[in-house]
Coordinates of C-alpha atoms in Angstrom, one line a residue:
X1311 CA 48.8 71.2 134.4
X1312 CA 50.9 72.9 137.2
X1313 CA 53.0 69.7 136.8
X1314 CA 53.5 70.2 133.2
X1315 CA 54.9 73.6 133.9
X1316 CA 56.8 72.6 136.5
X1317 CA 59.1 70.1 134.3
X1318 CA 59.3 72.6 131.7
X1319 CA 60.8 75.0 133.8
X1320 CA 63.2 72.8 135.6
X1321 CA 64.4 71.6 131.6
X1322 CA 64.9 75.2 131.1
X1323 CA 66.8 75.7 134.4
X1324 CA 69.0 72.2 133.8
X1325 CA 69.9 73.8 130.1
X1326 CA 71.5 77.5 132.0
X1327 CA 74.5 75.2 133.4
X1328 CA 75.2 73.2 130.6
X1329 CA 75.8 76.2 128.4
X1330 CA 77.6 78.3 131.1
X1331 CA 80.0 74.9 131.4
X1332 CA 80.4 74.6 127.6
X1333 CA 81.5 78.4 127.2
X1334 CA 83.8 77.9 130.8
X1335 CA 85.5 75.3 129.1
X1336 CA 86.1 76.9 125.9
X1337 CA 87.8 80.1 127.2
X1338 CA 89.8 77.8 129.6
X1339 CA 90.7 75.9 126.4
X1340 CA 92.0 79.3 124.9
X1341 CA 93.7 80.3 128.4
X1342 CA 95.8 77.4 128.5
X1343 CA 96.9 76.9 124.7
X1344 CA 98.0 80.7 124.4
X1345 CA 99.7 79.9 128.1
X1346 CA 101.2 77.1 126.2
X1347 CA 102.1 79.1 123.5
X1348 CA 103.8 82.1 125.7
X1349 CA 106.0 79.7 127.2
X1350 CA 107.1 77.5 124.4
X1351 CA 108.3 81.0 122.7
X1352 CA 110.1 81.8 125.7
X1353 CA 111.8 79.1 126.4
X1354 CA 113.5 78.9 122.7
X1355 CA 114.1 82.5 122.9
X1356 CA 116.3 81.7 126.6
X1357 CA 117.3 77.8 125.7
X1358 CA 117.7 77.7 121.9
X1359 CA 121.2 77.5 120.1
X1360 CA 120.7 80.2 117.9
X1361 CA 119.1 84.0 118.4
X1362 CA 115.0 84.5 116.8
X1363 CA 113.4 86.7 115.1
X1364 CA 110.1 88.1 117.5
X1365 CA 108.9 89.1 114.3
X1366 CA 109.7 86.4 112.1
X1367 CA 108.8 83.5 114.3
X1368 CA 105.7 84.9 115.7
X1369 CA 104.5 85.8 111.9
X1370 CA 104.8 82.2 110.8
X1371 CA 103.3 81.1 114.3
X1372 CA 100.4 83.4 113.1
X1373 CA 100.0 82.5 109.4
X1374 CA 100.4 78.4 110.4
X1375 CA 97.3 79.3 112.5
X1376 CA 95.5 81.5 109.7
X1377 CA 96.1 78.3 107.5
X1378 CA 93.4 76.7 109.6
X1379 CA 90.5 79.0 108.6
X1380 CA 90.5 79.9 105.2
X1381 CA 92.4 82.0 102.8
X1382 CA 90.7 85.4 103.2
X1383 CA 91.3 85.7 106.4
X1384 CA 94.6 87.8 106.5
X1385 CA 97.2 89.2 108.9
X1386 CA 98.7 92.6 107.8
X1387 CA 101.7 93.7 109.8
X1388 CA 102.1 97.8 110.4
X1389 CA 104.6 97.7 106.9
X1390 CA 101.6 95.4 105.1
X1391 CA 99.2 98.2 105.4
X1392 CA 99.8 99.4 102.2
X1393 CA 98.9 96.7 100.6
X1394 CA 95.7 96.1 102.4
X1395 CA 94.9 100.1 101.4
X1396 CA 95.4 99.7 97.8
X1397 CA 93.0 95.9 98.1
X1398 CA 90.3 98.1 99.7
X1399 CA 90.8 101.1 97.9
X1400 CA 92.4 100.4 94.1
X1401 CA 94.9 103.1 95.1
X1402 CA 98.6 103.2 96.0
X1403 CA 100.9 106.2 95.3
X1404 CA 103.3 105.7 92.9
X1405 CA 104.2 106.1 89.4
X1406 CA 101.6 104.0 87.8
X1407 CA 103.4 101.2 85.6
X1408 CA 102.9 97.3 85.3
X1409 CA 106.6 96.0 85.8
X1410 CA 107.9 92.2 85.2
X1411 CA 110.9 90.7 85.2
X1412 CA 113.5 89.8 82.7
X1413 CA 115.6 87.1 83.0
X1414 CA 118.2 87.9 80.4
X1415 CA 119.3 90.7 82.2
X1416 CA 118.5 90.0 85.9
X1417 CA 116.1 93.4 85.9
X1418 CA 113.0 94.4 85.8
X1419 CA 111.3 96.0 83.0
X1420 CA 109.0 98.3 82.9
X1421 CA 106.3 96.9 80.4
X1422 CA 102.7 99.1 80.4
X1423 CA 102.7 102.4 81.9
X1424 CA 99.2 103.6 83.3
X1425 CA 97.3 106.1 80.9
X1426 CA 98.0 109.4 82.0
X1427 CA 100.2 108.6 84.9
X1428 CA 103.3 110.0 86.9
X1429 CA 105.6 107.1 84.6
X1430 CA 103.8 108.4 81.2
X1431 CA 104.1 112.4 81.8
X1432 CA 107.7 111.6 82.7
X1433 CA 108.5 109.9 79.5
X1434 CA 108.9 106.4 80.9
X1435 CA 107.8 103.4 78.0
X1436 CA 106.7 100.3 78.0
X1437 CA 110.2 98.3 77.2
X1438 CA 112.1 100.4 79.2
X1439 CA 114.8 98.3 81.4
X1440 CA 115.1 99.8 85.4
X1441 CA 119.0 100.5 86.0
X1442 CA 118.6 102.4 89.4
X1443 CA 116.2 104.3 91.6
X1444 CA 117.6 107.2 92.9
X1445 CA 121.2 105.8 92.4
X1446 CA 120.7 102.4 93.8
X1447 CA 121.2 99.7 91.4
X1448 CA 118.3 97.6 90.8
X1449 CA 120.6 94.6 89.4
X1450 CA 119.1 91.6 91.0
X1451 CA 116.4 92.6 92.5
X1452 CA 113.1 91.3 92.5
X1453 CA 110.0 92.6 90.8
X1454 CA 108.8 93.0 94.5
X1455 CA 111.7 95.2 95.3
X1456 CA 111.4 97.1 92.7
X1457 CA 108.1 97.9 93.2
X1458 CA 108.7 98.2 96.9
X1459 CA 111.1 101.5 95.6
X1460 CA 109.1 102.8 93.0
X1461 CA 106.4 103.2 95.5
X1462 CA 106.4 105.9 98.4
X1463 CA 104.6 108.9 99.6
X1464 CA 102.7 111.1 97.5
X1465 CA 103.9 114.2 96.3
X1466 CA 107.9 112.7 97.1
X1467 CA 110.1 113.3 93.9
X1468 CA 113.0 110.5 92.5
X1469 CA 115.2 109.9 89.8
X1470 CA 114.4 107.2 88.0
X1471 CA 117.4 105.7 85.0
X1472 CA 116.4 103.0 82.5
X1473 CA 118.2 101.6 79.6
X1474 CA 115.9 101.6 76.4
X1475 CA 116.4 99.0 73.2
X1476 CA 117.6 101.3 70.3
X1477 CA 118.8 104.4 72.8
X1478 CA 122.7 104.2 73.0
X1479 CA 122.6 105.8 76.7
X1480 CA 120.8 105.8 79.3
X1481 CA 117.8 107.8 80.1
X1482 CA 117.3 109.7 83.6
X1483 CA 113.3 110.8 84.9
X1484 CA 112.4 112.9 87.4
X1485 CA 109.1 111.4 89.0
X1486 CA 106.8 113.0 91.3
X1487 CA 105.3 109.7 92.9
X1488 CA 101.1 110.4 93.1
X1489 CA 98.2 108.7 94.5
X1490 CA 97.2 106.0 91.9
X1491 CA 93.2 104.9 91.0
X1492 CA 93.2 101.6 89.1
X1493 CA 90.0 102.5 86.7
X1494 CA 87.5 99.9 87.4
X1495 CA 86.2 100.4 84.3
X1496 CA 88.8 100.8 81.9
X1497 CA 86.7 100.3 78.6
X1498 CA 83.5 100.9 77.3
X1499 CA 82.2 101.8 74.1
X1500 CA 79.4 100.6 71.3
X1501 CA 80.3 96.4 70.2
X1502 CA 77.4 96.0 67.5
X1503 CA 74.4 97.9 66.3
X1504 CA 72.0 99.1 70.0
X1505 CA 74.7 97.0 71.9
X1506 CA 76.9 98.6 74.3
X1507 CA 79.8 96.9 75.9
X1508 CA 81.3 98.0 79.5
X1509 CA 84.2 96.3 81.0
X1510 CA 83.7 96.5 84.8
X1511 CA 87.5 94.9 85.7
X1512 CA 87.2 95.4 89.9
X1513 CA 85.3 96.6 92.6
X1514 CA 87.0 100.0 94.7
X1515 CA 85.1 102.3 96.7
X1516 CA 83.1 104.3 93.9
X1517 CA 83.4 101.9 91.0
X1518 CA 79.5 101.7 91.1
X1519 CA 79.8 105.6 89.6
X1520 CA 82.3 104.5 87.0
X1521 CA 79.4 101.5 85.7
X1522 CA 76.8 104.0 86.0
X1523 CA 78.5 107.0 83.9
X1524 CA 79.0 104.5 81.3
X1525 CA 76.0 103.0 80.9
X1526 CA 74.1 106.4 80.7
X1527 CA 77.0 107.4 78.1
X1528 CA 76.1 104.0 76.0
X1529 CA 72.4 104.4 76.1
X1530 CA 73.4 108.0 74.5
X1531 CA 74.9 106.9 71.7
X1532 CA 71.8 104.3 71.1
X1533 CA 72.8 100.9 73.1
X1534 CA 69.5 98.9 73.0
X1535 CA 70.9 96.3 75.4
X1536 CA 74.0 95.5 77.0
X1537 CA 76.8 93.1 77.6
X1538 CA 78.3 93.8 81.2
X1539 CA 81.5 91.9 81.5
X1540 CA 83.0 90.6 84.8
X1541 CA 85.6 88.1 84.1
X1542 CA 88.4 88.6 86.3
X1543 CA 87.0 90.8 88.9
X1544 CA 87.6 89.7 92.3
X1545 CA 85.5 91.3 93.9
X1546 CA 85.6 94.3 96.5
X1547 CA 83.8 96.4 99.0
X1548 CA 79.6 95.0 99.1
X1549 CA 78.4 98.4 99.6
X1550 CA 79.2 98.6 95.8
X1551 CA 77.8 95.5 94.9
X1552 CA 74.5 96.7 96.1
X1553 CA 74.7 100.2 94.2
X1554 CA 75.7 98.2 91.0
X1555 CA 72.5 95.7 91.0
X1556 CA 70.4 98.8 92.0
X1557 CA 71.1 99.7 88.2
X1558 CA 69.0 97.7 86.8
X1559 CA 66.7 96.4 89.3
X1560 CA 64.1 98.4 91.0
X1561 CA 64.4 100.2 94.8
X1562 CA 63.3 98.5 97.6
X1563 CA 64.5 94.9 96.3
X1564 CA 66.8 92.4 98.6
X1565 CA 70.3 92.3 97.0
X1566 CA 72.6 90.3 99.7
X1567 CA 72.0 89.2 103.3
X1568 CA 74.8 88.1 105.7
X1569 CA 74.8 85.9 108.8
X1570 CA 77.9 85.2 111.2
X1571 CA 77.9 84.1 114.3
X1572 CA 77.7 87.5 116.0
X1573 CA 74.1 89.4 115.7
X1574 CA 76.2 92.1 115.3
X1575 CA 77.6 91.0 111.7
X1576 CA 74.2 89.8 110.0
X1577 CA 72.7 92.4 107.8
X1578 CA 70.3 92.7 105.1
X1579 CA 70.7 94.6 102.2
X1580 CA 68.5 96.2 99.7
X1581 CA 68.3 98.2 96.4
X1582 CA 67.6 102.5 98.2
X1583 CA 67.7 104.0 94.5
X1584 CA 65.4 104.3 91.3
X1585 CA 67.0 102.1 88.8
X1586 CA 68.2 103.6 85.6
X1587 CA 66.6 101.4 83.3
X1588 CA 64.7 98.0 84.9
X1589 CA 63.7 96.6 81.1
X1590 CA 66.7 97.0 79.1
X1591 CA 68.3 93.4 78.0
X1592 CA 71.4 92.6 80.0
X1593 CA 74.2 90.0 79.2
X1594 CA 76.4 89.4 82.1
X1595 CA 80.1 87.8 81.1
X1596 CA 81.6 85.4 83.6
X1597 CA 84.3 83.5 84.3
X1598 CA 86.2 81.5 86.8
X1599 CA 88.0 84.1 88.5
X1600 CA 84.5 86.4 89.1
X1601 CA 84.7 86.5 92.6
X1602 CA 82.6 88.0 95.9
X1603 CA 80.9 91.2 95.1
X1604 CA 80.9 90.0 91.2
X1605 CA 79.1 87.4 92.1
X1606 CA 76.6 89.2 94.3
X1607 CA 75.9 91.5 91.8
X1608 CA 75.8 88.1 89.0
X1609 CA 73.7 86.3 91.4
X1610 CA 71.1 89.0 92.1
X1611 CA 70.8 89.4 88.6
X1612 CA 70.1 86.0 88.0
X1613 CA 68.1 85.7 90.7
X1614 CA 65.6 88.8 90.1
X1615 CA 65.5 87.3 85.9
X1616 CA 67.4 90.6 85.4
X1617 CA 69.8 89.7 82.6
X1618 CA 71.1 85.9 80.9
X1619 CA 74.5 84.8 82.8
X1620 CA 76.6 83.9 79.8
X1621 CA 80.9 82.0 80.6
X1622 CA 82.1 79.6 83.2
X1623 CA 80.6 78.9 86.7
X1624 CA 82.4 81.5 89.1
X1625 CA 84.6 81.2 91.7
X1626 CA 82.3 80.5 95.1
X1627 CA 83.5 83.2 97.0
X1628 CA 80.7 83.3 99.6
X1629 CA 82.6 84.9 102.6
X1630 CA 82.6 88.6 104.1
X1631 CA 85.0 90.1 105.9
X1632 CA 85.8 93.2 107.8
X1633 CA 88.7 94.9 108.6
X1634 CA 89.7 94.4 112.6
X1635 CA 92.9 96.5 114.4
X1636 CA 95.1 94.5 116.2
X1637 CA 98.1 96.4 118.5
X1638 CA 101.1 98.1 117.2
X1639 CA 99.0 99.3 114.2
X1640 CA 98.4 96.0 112.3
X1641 CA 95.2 94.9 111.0
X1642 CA 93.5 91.3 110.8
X1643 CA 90.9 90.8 107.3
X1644 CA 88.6 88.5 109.2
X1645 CA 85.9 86.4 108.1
X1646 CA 82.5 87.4 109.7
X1647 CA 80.1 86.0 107.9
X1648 CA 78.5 84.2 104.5
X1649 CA 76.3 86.2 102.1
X1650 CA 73.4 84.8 100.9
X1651 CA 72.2 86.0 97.5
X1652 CA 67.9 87.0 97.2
X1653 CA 67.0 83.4 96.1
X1654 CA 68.7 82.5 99.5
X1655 CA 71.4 80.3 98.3
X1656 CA 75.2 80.8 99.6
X1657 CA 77.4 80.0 96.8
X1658 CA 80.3 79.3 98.7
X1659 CA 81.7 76.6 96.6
X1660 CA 84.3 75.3 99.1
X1661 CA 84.9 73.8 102.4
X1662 CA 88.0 74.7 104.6
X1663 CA 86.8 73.4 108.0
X1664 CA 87.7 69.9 106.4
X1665 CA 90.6 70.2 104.2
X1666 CA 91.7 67.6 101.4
X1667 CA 95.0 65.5 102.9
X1668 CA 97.3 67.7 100.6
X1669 CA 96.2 70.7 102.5
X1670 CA 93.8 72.5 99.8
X1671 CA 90.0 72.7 100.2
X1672 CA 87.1 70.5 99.4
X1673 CA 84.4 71.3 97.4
X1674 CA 80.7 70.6 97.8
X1675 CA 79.5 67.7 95.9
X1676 CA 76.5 68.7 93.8
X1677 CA 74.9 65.8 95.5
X1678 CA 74.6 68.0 98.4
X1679 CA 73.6 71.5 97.0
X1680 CA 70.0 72.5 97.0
X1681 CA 67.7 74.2 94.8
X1682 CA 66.6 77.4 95.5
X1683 CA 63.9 79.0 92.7
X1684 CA 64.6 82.6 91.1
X1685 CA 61.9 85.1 91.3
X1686 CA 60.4 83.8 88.2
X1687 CA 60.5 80.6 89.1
X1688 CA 63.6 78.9 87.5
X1689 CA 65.7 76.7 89.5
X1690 CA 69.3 77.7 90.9
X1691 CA 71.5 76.1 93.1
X1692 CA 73.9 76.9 96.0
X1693 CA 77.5 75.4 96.7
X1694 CA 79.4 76.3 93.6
X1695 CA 79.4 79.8 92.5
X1696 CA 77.1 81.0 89.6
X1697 CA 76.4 78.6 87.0
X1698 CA 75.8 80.9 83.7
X1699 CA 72.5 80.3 82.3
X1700 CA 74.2 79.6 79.0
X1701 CA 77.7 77.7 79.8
X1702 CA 80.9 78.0 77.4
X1703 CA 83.4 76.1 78.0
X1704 CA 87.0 77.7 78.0
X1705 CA 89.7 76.9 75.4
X1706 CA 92.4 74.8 76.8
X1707 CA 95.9 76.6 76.2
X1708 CA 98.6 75.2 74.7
X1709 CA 102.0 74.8 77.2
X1710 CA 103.8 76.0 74.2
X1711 CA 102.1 79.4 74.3
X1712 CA 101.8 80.2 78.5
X1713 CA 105.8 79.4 78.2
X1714 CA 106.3 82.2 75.2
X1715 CA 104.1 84.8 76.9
X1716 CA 105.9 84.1 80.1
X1717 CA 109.2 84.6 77.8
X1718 CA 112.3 86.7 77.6
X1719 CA 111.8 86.6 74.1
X1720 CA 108.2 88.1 73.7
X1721 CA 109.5 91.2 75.1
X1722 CA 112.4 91.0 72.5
X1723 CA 110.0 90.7 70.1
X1724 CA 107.5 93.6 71.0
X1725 CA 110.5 95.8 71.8
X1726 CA 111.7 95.2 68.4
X1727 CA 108.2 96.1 66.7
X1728 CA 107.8 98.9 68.7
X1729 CA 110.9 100.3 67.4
X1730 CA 110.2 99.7 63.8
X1731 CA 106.4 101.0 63.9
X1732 CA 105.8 104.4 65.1
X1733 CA 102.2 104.0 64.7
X1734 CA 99.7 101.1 64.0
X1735 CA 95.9 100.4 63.4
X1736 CA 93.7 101.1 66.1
X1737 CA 92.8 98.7 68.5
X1738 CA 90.5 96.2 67.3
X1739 CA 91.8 96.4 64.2
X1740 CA 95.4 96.0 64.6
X1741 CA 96.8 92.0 63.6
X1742 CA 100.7 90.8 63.0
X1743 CA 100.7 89.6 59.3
X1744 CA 102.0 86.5 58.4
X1745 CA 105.7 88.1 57.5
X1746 CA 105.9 89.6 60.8
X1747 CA 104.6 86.3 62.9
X1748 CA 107.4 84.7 60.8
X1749 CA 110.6 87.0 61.7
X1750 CA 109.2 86.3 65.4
X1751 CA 109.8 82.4 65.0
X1752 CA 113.1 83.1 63.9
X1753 CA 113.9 85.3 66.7
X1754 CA 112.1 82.5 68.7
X1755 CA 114.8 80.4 67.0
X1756 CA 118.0 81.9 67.3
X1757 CA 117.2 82.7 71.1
X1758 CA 118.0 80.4 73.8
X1759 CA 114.1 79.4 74.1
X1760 CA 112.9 76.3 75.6
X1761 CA 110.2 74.4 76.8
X1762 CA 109.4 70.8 78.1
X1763 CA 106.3 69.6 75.3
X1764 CA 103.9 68.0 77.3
X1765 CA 103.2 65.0 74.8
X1766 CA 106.8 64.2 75.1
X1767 CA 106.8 64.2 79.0
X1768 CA 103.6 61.6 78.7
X1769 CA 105.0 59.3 76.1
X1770 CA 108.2 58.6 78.9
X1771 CA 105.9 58.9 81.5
X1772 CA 103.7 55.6 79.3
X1773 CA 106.9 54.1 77.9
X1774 CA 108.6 53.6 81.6
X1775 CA 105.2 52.3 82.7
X1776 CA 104.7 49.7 79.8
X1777 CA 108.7 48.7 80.5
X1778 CA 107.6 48.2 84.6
X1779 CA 104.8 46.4 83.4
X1780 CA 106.9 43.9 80.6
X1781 CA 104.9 44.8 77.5
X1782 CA 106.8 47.5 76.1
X1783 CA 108.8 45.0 73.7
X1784 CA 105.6 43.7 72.3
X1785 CA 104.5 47.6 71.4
X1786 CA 107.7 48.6 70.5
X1787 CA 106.7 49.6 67.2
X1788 CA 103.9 51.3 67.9
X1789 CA 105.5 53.6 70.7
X1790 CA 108.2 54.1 68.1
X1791 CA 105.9 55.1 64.9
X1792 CA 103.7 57.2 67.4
X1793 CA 107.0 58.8 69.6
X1794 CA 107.6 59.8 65.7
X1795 CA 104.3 61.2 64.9
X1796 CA 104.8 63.9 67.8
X1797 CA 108.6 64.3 67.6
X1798 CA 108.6 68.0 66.0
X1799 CA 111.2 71.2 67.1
X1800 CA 110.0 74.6 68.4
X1801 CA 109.5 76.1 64.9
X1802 CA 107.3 73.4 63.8
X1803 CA 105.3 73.8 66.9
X1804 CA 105.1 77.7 66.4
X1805 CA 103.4 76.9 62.8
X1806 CA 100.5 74.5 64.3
X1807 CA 97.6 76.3 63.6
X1808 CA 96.1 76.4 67.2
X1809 CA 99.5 77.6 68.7
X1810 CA 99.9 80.1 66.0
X1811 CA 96.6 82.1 66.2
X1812 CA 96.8 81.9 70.2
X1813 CA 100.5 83.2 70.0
X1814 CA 99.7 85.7 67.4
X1815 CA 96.7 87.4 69.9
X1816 CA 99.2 87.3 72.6
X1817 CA 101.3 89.2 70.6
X1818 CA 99.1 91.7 69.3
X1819 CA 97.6 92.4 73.2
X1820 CA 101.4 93.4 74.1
X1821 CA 101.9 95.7 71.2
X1822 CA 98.8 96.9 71.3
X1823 CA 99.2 98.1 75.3
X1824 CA 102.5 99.9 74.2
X1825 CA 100.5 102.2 72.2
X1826 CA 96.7 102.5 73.6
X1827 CA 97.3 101.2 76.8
X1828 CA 94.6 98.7 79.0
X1829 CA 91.8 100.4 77.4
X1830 CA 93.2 99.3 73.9
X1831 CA 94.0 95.6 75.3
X1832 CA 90.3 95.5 76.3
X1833 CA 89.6 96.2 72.4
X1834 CA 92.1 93.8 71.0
X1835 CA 90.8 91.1 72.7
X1836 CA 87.2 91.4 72.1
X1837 CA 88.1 90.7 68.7
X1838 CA 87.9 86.9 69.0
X1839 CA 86.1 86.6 71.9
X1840 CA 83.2 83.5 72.1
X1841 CA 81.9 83.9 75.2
X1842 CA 80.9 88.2 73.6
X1843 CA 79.9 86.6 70.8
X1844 CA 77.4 84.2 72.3
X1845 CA 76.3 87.4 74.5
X1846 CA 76.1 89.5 70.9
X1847 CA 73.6 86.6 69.4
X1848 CA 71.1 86.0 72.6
X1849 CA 71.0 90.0 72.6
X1850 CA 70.1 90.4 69.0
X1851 CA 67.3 87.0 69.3
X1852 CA 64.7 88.6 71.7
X1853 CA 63.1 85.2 71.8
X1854 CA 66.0 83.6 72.8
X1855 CA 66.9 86.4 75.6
X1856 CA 63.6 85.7 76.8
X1857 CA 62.8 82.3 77.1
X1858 CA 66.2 82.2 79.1
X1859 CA 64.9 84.0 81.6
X1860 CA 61.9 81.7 82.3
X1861 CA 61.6 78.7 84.0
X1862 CA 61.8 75.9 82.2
X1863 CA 58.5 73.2 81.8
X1864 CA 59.4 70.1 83.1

């Protein structure tokens, strides 16, 4: 027996030196590669031809090396703290206005102003072209620029001019810049008979409030069941993530646990309130940009059988991070650690310790995900996001219509409406009629317009590949009858049904922001919405709600 011992302690003694090498030779592996590094710099700083940039150099040097992790781990320089503030936050101080812009001019216009912001108690409008900010021309410059000026310190004042379509002059604004709070939930109201709706667009300190006020407000006016939506939200602080959840599911309950490779960074995290209502039926919208925190609070959901997942699979954000100070008062979003959701699957959905050749990252085969069981006992999986428990598939768009939304000529056209129409329906009701979607092809059609048609792109693409390959001549007639078939002119592809009615809501979101701002976009589009309609009909079919939340018999 003694000898027994004996050899296990000397295995344990042989082990201490192996692991005190390993970490020897990593930090010497550090030393001499930022040694390296040091002296490379130096010597192009002393030797090279021409002068660098400290700044800009060592900034590339540090994003090539950022590149290597993945793309949420972030350097912000002492001037990029702003931005990393209004990421962590949703505020910024400024005037509150989305801005894009337009080509035809070479300016940026100013195209929704923020409900009941600086911009809006000024007088500023949606349409209205920037000329200068506090007397510096803004000719040129780039939305980022703009934006860069518009912004400052709260409580400063500027002078704002604009040029506005149907105002001879221009028009000057004082502006008091103020701290700005994007609403995380800029909508909610009553969608059908005992069904409230709540659009919960991001995640800022607080937002878990915001949900809360407005789903005690919706069971108020009689909401029987509700359809949270989440497409689009990126995500934000978890802290919120966990408050959320704790809505609807009951205290004491595992929401999210993290592990890293510090002890110091693993965590666990559970529901600490008394839920406000743990049986009413939940619909959960989803898409592929619901990211993070959207998908912690999705998951959990899921996982405790707490309301039916209805969209696309998410985005497979499984990654934490934390903010770290580095010197001369910059900042480094780090990585930490991956989340793991109270099944105890990660849904990190990509890999970017082994990238793809072109540089982007791989994704998990489903071969290789595992199945984890909810707390009912229905089967999920890990390494892809959130699969919805009922899955819609998206409506391709047509190139025709992301080219006129991305137009000079949509503005014209809303800009012209706007003028002509000092009031219109209310959102959710409002829709262009077929006179008005007509005088907009013609302006489509006496503007300079343009856009590369897909089809026609292909057919070359197939027609110089059938002439490589020596069979063209022996199809001939066939390329020609089909090159015919698709051969149409901008008007003609305005008119095709599918492009008309996706053009047309485009259209009708823009006006309808001029005049009842996000919250009235929200309503617009929930007008022809599948993926709330498909939430509306399990809602209403209690037997349908309810067999999806239970495993199913194999």
């Amino acid at each position: 027996m003694k000898k027994i011992f004996l050899a296990a302690g000397l295995c344990c003694m042989s082990a201490i030196p192996v692991s005190a090498q390993k970490d020897s030779n990593h930090n010497f592996e550090i030393s001499k590669n930022l040694e390296i590094f040091n002296d490379i710099y130096k010597q192009l700083d002393m030797f090279y031809v021409d002068s660098l940039s400290a700044d800009t150099v060592i900034e590339w040097g540090i994003d090539a090396m950022l590149r290597q992790v993945d793309p949420f781990t972030v350097y912000y320089p002492e001037e990029g703290m702003d931005e990393l503030k209004e990421m962590t936050t949703g505020k910024y101080a400024g005037i509150g206005a989305v801005i894009r812009f337009y080509k035809k001019e070479d300016r940026v216009m100013v195209i929704e102003p923020q409900e009941d912001s600086p911009a809006i108690e000024a007088g500023v409008k949606g349409g209205d072209l920037i000329l200068s900010i506090d007397g510096k021309d803004m000719k040129g410059k780039s939305t980022q620029e703009v934006s860069e000026n518009l912004r400052g310190d709260a409580g400063t004042t500027f002078e704002l001019t604009v040029k506005r379509a149907g105002v001879e002059h221009p028009l000057s604004f004082k502006i008091t810049r103020r701290n700005i709070a994007m609403p995380p939930v800029p909508y909610y109201g009553m969608v059908s008979d005992g069904i409230g709706y709540i659009y919960f667009e991001r995640f800022v300190d607080g937002c878990s409030r915001d949900v809360r006020r407005a789903v005690v407000d919706l069971k108020e006016q009689g909401a029987k069941a509700l359809v949270i939506d989440m497409r689009g939200n990126p995500g934000g602080p978890l802290s919120e993530a966990v408050e959320v959840t704790n809505l609807f599911v009951p205290r004491g309950q595992k929401v999210v646990y993290t592990k890293g490779k510090l002890a110091s960074v693993n965590s666990e995290h559970y529901t600490k309130k008394e839920p406000l209502d743990v049986d009413i039926p939940v619909a959960v919208l989803v898409d592929g940009s619901t990211a993070s925190s959207a998908e912690i609070v999705s998951g959990a959901w899921q996982d405790w059988d707490r309301a039916v997942i209805v969209g696309e699979r998410t985005y497979g954000k499984g990654l934490v991070q934390m903010i770290r100070e580095v010197p001369y008062h910059g900042s480094l979003k780090v990585t930490t650690s991956r989340y793991y959701i109270p099944s105890g699957r990660c849904i990190q959905a990509y890999d970017y310790r082994h990238l793809n050749p072109d540089g982007s990252a791989k994704t998990l085969p489903d071969s290789l995900t595992k199945a984890f069981k909810t707390a009912g006992g229905r089967e999920v999986r890990d390494g892809g996001g959130i699969k919805p428990d009922v899955v819609i598939t998206p409506d391709s768009l047509p190139s025709i219509v992301y080219d006129i939304a991305t137009s000079d000529v949509l503005l014209d056209y809303v800009n012209h409406y706007v003028q002509t129409h000092a009031t219109i329906a209310p959102a959710g009701d409002f829709s262009l009629t077929d006179a008005d979607y007509a005088d907009f092809v013609k302006m489509v059609e006496e503007s300079d317009f343009t856009y590369k048609r897909r089809t026609e792109e292909m057919m070359k693409l197939l027609e110089r590949t059938a002439r490589f390959e020596g069979c063209y001549e022996g199809a001939k007639p066939e390329f020609e009858a089909l090159a015919a078939k698709m051969k149409g002119g901008v008007a003609a592809d305005l008119e095709l049904p599918k492009n008309k009615g996706e053009i047309k809501s485009v259209l009708e979101s823009d006006i309808v922001a001029r005049y009842y701002f996000r919250r009235g976009v929200v309503q617009q589009q929930l007008k022809a919405d599948k993926d709330l309609k498909t939430a509306l009909e399990i809602l209403t079919d209690t037997e349908r709600y309810e067999s999806l939340l239970k495993p199913v018999k194999k």
